[in-house]
Amino acid sequence: MENMADEAFVTLATDDSYSLGALVLGHSLRIVQTSRSLVILVTAGVTADMRSQLASVFDLVQEVGEINSQDEANLTILTRPELGVTLTKLQCWKLIQFQKCVFLDADTLVLRNCDELFNREELSAAPDIGWPDCFNSGVFVFKPSDETYKALVKCAKEKGSFDGGDQGLLNLFFQDWATKDISRHLSFLYNMNSNACYTYLPAFKRFGNEVKIVHFLGEMKPWMYKVSEGKVVKPHQSQYYSDHLQYWWDLFLSHVQPHQDIPSNDLGKIKLELPEERKSSVFQDHPMALNLHSRQEAWEKGQIDYMGVDCFENIRQKLDSKIYGIK
Amino acid sequence: MENMADEAFVTLATDDSYSLGALVLGHSLRIVQTSRSLVILVTAGVTADMRSQLASVFDLVQEVGEINSQDEANLTILTRPELGVTLTKLQCWKLIQFQKCVFLDADTLVLRNCDELFNREELSAAPDIGWPDCFNSGVFVFKPSDETYKALVKCAKEKGSFDGGDQGLLNLFFQDWATKDISRHLSFLYNMNSNACYTYLPAFKRFGNEVKIVHFLGEMKPWMYKVSEGKVVKPHQSQYYSDHLQYWWDLFLSHVQPHQDIPSNDLGKIKLELPEERKSSVFQDHPMALNLHSRQEAWEKGQIDYMGVDCFENIRQKLDSKIYGIK
């Protein structure tokens, strides 16, 4: 249990729905008996009730994200408000009470103990399947440091982010990732895109049972599916994807739901009431409505919802309307 | 021009249509003034007329692929006939008159001089975007060697190929590619999937103008599109993809077509007459019919034809027919 006190898995939630993901992620880390601390960064969008539940799984629930005029580093980005969301994640570098950390997006799920990640140096990450000279910023090993945080903020201010998010900025800042040190390339097994079985099925068949961390990339997050008698309904993906999605729900139903005032089959309606304008999404079937802007962002990051809003028919209509003015 | 004589770019064509790709590839290498030799491996499927045209661009047109009972290495795979196609490509290792080579699939196109690839060691390749712990075998640096060829055949016989093709076999054989030596990871710029702009558009916008080799992954090859007055018709992809596709056609029309007895707008009908059974493909609009089996293989390798046979509607119908028996 060496290093338990000064090393941590860190995640982030900006609202209560992502907090559900974080709760399941936290339990998945406990189940594989990690020896490291569990930390979650939360913003003002996470309710007090949810924070109290998060505190039952995480060793530390840390509020972040308020742009504070007393904070010199944050001040520098006040002229670039669009970088605020990116900055939220970067604040993980401020956790200087830890020597080393592994960041995991709240839409990841740990299948096997992966404490060996703490043997890697900053910045270690797995390739992004959209453009593999870049790393995917959903899972990365980092060393908290106020200095690095300030340098990241400076980089954000001066160069921005080529994708408008943390991934573009981090790839600019750690731009030697692709060429310098093979040990900083994490295996895809540590950040396996849940849709990978679509893109290279034979590789998934061969290596899929070695996956340690699955990343539910794409607009449809696990907590957005319906379940019936404990089983995920109609994932309309593949058998493989369903297994991971089902495991997420198994953990949710056994470890999270019993402590919440949510009927197991009606997650969206009770606890995660959405503003009316978001309910008019194209995703009529789904308990949680979706935002078209975030859909576009997801598409551009390669998080393609093949079965839903990104289907051929919708794309064709969009192209036709752009090219020929047809609606 | 050092090493010109003992280093070569190598490609492969198994029929006349892929030979058209190889011709354009060969011209694209001449245009960027490579100092290395150009070699093409051809099989019995390439006609004598086409070989003569290939010889006008390539320094060496080398027949390969006949399983010969005098050939001890090939003999060992006679019990695994499905590996024959894979073996065809592997025979590039038999080009031992060269010290080092770069293999390029016939559906690649060189945009900028990339002779610096010969500074890399065997086996250097770029990540496959489907499962980036594997490399894509469309572009790779290798060192011809009879010994390596025999070892590859032995590996094929004993372990097969996890994807049924050369990529699965080569990734088994060079399995330390992912972890051993960063210098053997080629940048994605040397094997840029022509659909990459779909999967991470911001990265394509940022790095796309540095691309050196584009790879037309997917079932729709450049020679399958229609052109009208020199312009590619309805690529139904993105602006970026169209630019590369248009460049392919610019080269074809200026350098290849003048030496062929093919009307510029009717490539498929004249020179590339297909058997009747292949013409009943779903690709009614396309001059070249397609084979559904190869379509499935392409899909499983991540070569997804978003706009055609792999469109959402077709996928949904297939799923419905499997799940509910609906046709």
Short mmCIF file of C-alpha atoms in Angstrom, two decimals, chain A residues 62-254:
data_model
loop_
_atom_site.label_atom_id
_atom_site.label_comp_id
_atom_site.label_asym_id
_atom_site.label_seq_id
_atom_site.Cartn_x
_atom_site.Cartn_y
_atom_site.Cartn_z
CA GLN A 62 -12.90 19.15 -4.12
CA GLU A 63 -14.81 22.18 -5.38
CA VAL A 64 -13.19 23.85 -8.39
CA GLY A 65 -14.00 26.06 -11.30
CA GLU A 66 -15.05 29.45 -9.97
CA ILE A 67 -13.16 32.13 -11.81
CA ASN A 68 -11.87 34.14 -8.93
CA SER A 69 -10.51 37.63 -9.31
CA GLN A 70 -8.05 36.83 -6.54
CA ASP A 71 -6.61 34.02 -8.61
CA GLU A 72 -3.89 35.36 -10.83
CA ALA A 73 -3.67 32.29 -13.06
CA ASN A 74 -7.39 32.22 -13.73
CA LEU A 75 -7.51 35.95 -14.25
CA THR A 76 -5.45 35.60 -17.39
CA ILE A 77 -8.17 33.70 -19.13
CA LEU A 78 -10.98 36.08 -18.32
CA THR A 79 -10.54 37.45 -21.83
CA ARG A 80 -11.14 33.96 -23.27
CA PRO A 81 -14.34 32.83 -21.55
CA GLU A 82 -14.73 29.89 -23.95
CA LEU A 83 -11.75 28.27 -22.26
CA GLY A 84 -13.51 28.09 -18.92
CA VAL A 85 -14.70 24.52 -19.38
CA THR A 86 -11.22 23.41 -20.37
CA LEU A 87 -9.76 25.13 -17.36
CA THR A 88 -12.06 23.18 -15.08
CA LYS A 89 -10.36 19.91 -15.94
CA LEU A 90 -6.87 21.40 -15.87
CA GLN A 91 -7.36 22.29 -12.23
CA CYS A 92 -6.49 18.69 -11.42
CA TRP A 93 -2.88 19.96 -11.58
CA LYS A 94 -3.65 22.01 -8.45
CA LEU A 95 -3.98 18.86 -6.31
CA ILE A 96 -0.42 19.35 -5.07
CA GLN A 97 -1.04 17.34 -1.92
CA PHE A 98 -0.49 14.34 -4.25
CA GLN A 99 2.82 13.36 -5.87
CA LYS A 100 1.25 11.68 -8.87
CA CYS A 101 -2.27 11.19 -10.17
CA VAL A 102 -4.23 9.41 -12.87
CA PHE A 103 -7.09 11.40 -14.35
CA LEU A 104 -10.15 9.44 -15.50
CA ASP A 105 -13.14 11.01 -17.23
CA ALA A 106 -16.43 10.37 -15.44
CA ASP A 107 -17.61 8.32 -18.44
CA THR A 108 -14.88 5.72 -17.94
CA LEU A 109 -15.24 2.42 -16.12
CA VAL A 110 -12.41 0.42 -14.57
CA LEU A 111 -12.61 -3.33 -15.26
CA ARG A 112 -9.31 -4.46 -13.73
CA ASN A 113 -6.83 -3.09 -11.21
CA CYS A 114 -4.53 -0.67 -13.00
CA ASP A 115 -2.48 0.79 -10.17
CA GLU A 116 0.58 0.13 -12.31
CA LEU A 117 -0.31 3.35 -14.13
CA PHE A 118 1.35 5.20 -11.26
CA ASN A 119 4.69 3.83 -12.49
CA ARG A 120 4.33 6.03 -15.59
CA GLU A 121 5.54 9.60 -15.82
CA GLU A 122 3.74 12.79 -16.84
CA LEU A 123 2.26 12.96 -19.40
CA SER A 124 1.27 9.40 -20.24
CA ALA A 125 -1.88 8.72 -22.24
CA ALA A 126 -3.32 6.47 -24.96
CA PRO A 127 -3.63 7.49 -28.63
CA ASP A 128 -6.83 9.12 -29.80
CA ILE A 129 -8.37 6.98 -32.49
CA GLY A 130 -9.49 10.00 -34.49
CA TRP A 131 -5.94 11.30 -35.06
CA PRO A 132 -3.49 9.02 -33.26
CA ASP A 133 -0.58 11.50 -33.22
CA CYS A 134 -2.71 13.06 -30.48
CA PHE A 135 -3.50 11.42 -27.19
CA ASN A 136 -7.00 11.06 -25.82
CA SER A 137 -7.39 13.14 -22.67
CA GLY A 138 -9.96 10.87 -21.04
CA VAL A 139 -7.25 8.91 -19.19
CA PHE A 140 -3.84 10.37 -18.37
CA VAL A 141 -1.05 10.18 -15.81
CA PHE A 142 0.08 13.55 -14.44
CA LYS A 143 2.08 15.20 -11.68
CA PRO A 144 0.23 17.95 -9.82
CA SER A 145 2.16 21.22 -9.80
CA ASP A 146 1.13 24.84 -9.43
CA GLU A 147 3.82 25.77 -11.90
CA THR A 148 2.51 23.39 -14.54
CA TYR A 149 -1.01 24.63 -13.93
CA LYS A 150 0.07 28.23 -14.50
CA ALA A 151 1.96 27.22 -17.66
CA LEU A 152 -1.14 25.42 -18.93
CA VAL A 153 -3.28 28.49 -18.34
CA LYS A 154 -0.67 30.62 -20.13
CA CYS A 155 -0.69 28.18 -23.05
CA ALA A 156 -4.49 28.33 -23.13
CA LYS A 157 -4.43 32.11 -23.22
CA GLU A 158 -1.74 32.39 -25.88
CA LYS A 159 -2.57 29.49 -28.15
CA GLY A 160 -6.09 28.46 -27.23
CA SER A 161 -7.15 24.90 -27.91
CA PHE A 162 -7.37 23.58 -31.45
CA ASP A 163 -10.46 21.57 -30.60
CA GLY A 164 -11.93 24.01 -28.13
CA GLY A 165 -11.49 21.53 -25.29
CA ASP A 166 -8.93 20.20 -22.88
CA GLN A 167 -7.70 17.56 -25.35
CA GLY A 168 -6.53 20.12 -27.90
CA LEU A 169 -4.82 22.23 -25.28
CA LEU A 170 -3.10 19.31 -23.55
CA ASN A 171 -1.85 18.01 -26.89
CA LEU A 172 -0.37 21.42 -27.65
CA PHE A 173 1.26 21.64 -24.24
CA PHE A 174 2.61 18.07 -24.23
CA GLN A 175 3.35 18.12 -27.94
CA ASP A 176 6.33 15.77 -27.75
CA TRP A 177 4.06 12.92 -26.61
CA ALA A 178 3.94 11.44 -30.12
CA THR A 179 7.68 11.33 -30.71
CA LYS A 180 9.71 11.38 -27.49
CA ASP A 181 9.17 8.44 -25.17
CA ILE A 182 7.35 5.21 -25.89
CA SER A 183 6.75 4.61 -22.17
CA ARG A 184 4.39 7.59 -22.20
CA HIS A 185 2.17 5.85 -24.71
CA LEU A 186 -0.41 3.96 -22.70
CA SER A 187 -1.89 0.89 -24.29
CA PHE A 188 -5.34 1.33 -25.78
CA LEU A 189 -6.37 -1.21 -23.11
CA TYR A 190 -6.28 1.69 -20.61
CA ASN A 191 -8.64 3.88 -22.62
CA MET A 192 -10.62 1.57 -24.86
CA ASN A 193 -13.21 3.43 -26.84
CA SER A 194 -16.48 1.63 -26.24
CA ASN A 195 -17.14 1.79 -29.98
CA ALA A 196 -13.78 0.29 -30.95
CA CYS A 197 -15.43 -2.97 -31.87
CA TYR A 198 -16.98 -1.14 -34.79
CA THR A 199 -13.75 0.20 -36.11
CA TYR A 200 -11.56 -2.89 -35.94
CA LEU A 201 -13.59 -5.85 -34.80
CA PRO A 202 -10.85 -8.49 -35.21
CA ALA A 203 -8.56 -6.54 -32.86
CA PHE A 204 -11.40 -6.22 -30.35
CA LYS A 205 -12.00 -9.97 -30.54
CA ARG A 206 -8.33 -10.65 -29.95
CA PHE A 207 -7.48 -8.06 -27.29
CA GLY A 208 -10.87 -7.08 -25.89
CA ASN A 209 -10.71 -9.43 -22.92
CA GLU A 210 -7.56 -7.65 -21.71
CA VAL A 211 -9.25 -4.24 -21.51
CA LYS A 212 -8.63 -2.50 -18.17
CA ILE A 213 -10.52 0.77 -18.64
CA VAL A 214 -13.42 1.32 -21.01
CA HIS A 215 -14.31 4.83 -22.12
CA PHE A 216 -17.94 5.45 -23.09
CA LEU A 217 -17.15 7.92 -25.83
CA GLY A 218 -20.09 9.27 -27.74
CA GLU A 219 -23.15 11.23 -26.84
CA MET A 220 -25.04 8.30 -25.33
CA LYS A 221 -23.63 7.85 -21.86
CA PRO A 222 -24.41 4.74 -19.82
CA TRP A 223 -26.80 6.62 -17.54
CA MET A 224 -28.92 7.64 -20.55
CA TYR A 225 -30.01 4.10 -21.42
CA LYS A 226 -33.19 2.50 -20.23
CA VAL A 227 -33.05 -0.63 -18.14
CA SER A 228 -35.70 -3.25 -17.57
CA GLU A 229 -35.38 -5.72 -14.69
CA GLY A 230 -31.73 -4.89 -14.40
CA LYS A 231 -30.93 -5.38 -18.09
CA VAL A 232 -29.97 -2.59 -20.47
CA VAL A 233 -32.64 -2.22 -23.15
CA LYS A 234 -31.78 -2.07 -26.84
CA PRO A 235 -28.25 -0.80 -26.84
CA HIS A 236 -28.37 -1.29 -30.64
CA GLN A 237 -24.61 -1.63 -30.56
CA SER A 238 -22.70 -4.87 -30.43
CA GLN A 239 -22.57 -7.71 -27.96
CA TYR A 240 -19.21 -6.49 -26.74
CA TYR A 241 -20.33 -2.96 -26.07
CA SER A 242 -23.39 -4.31 -24.31
CA ASP A 243 -21.26 -6.27 -21.89
CA HIS A 244 -19.47 -3.15 -20.69
CA LEU A 245 -22.66 -1.15 -20.62
CA GLN A 246 -24.37 -3.91 -18.65
CA TYR A 247 -21.50 -3.97 -16.15
CA TRP A 248 -21.90 -0.21 -15.67
CA TRP A 249 -25.57 -0.79 -14.87
CA ASP A 250 -24.84 -3.77 -12.63
CA LEU A 251 -22.62 -1.50 -10.56
CA PHE A 252 -25.14 1.32 -10.63
CA LEU A 253 -28.03 -0.86 -9.52
CA SER A 254 -26.08 -2.67 -6.82
#
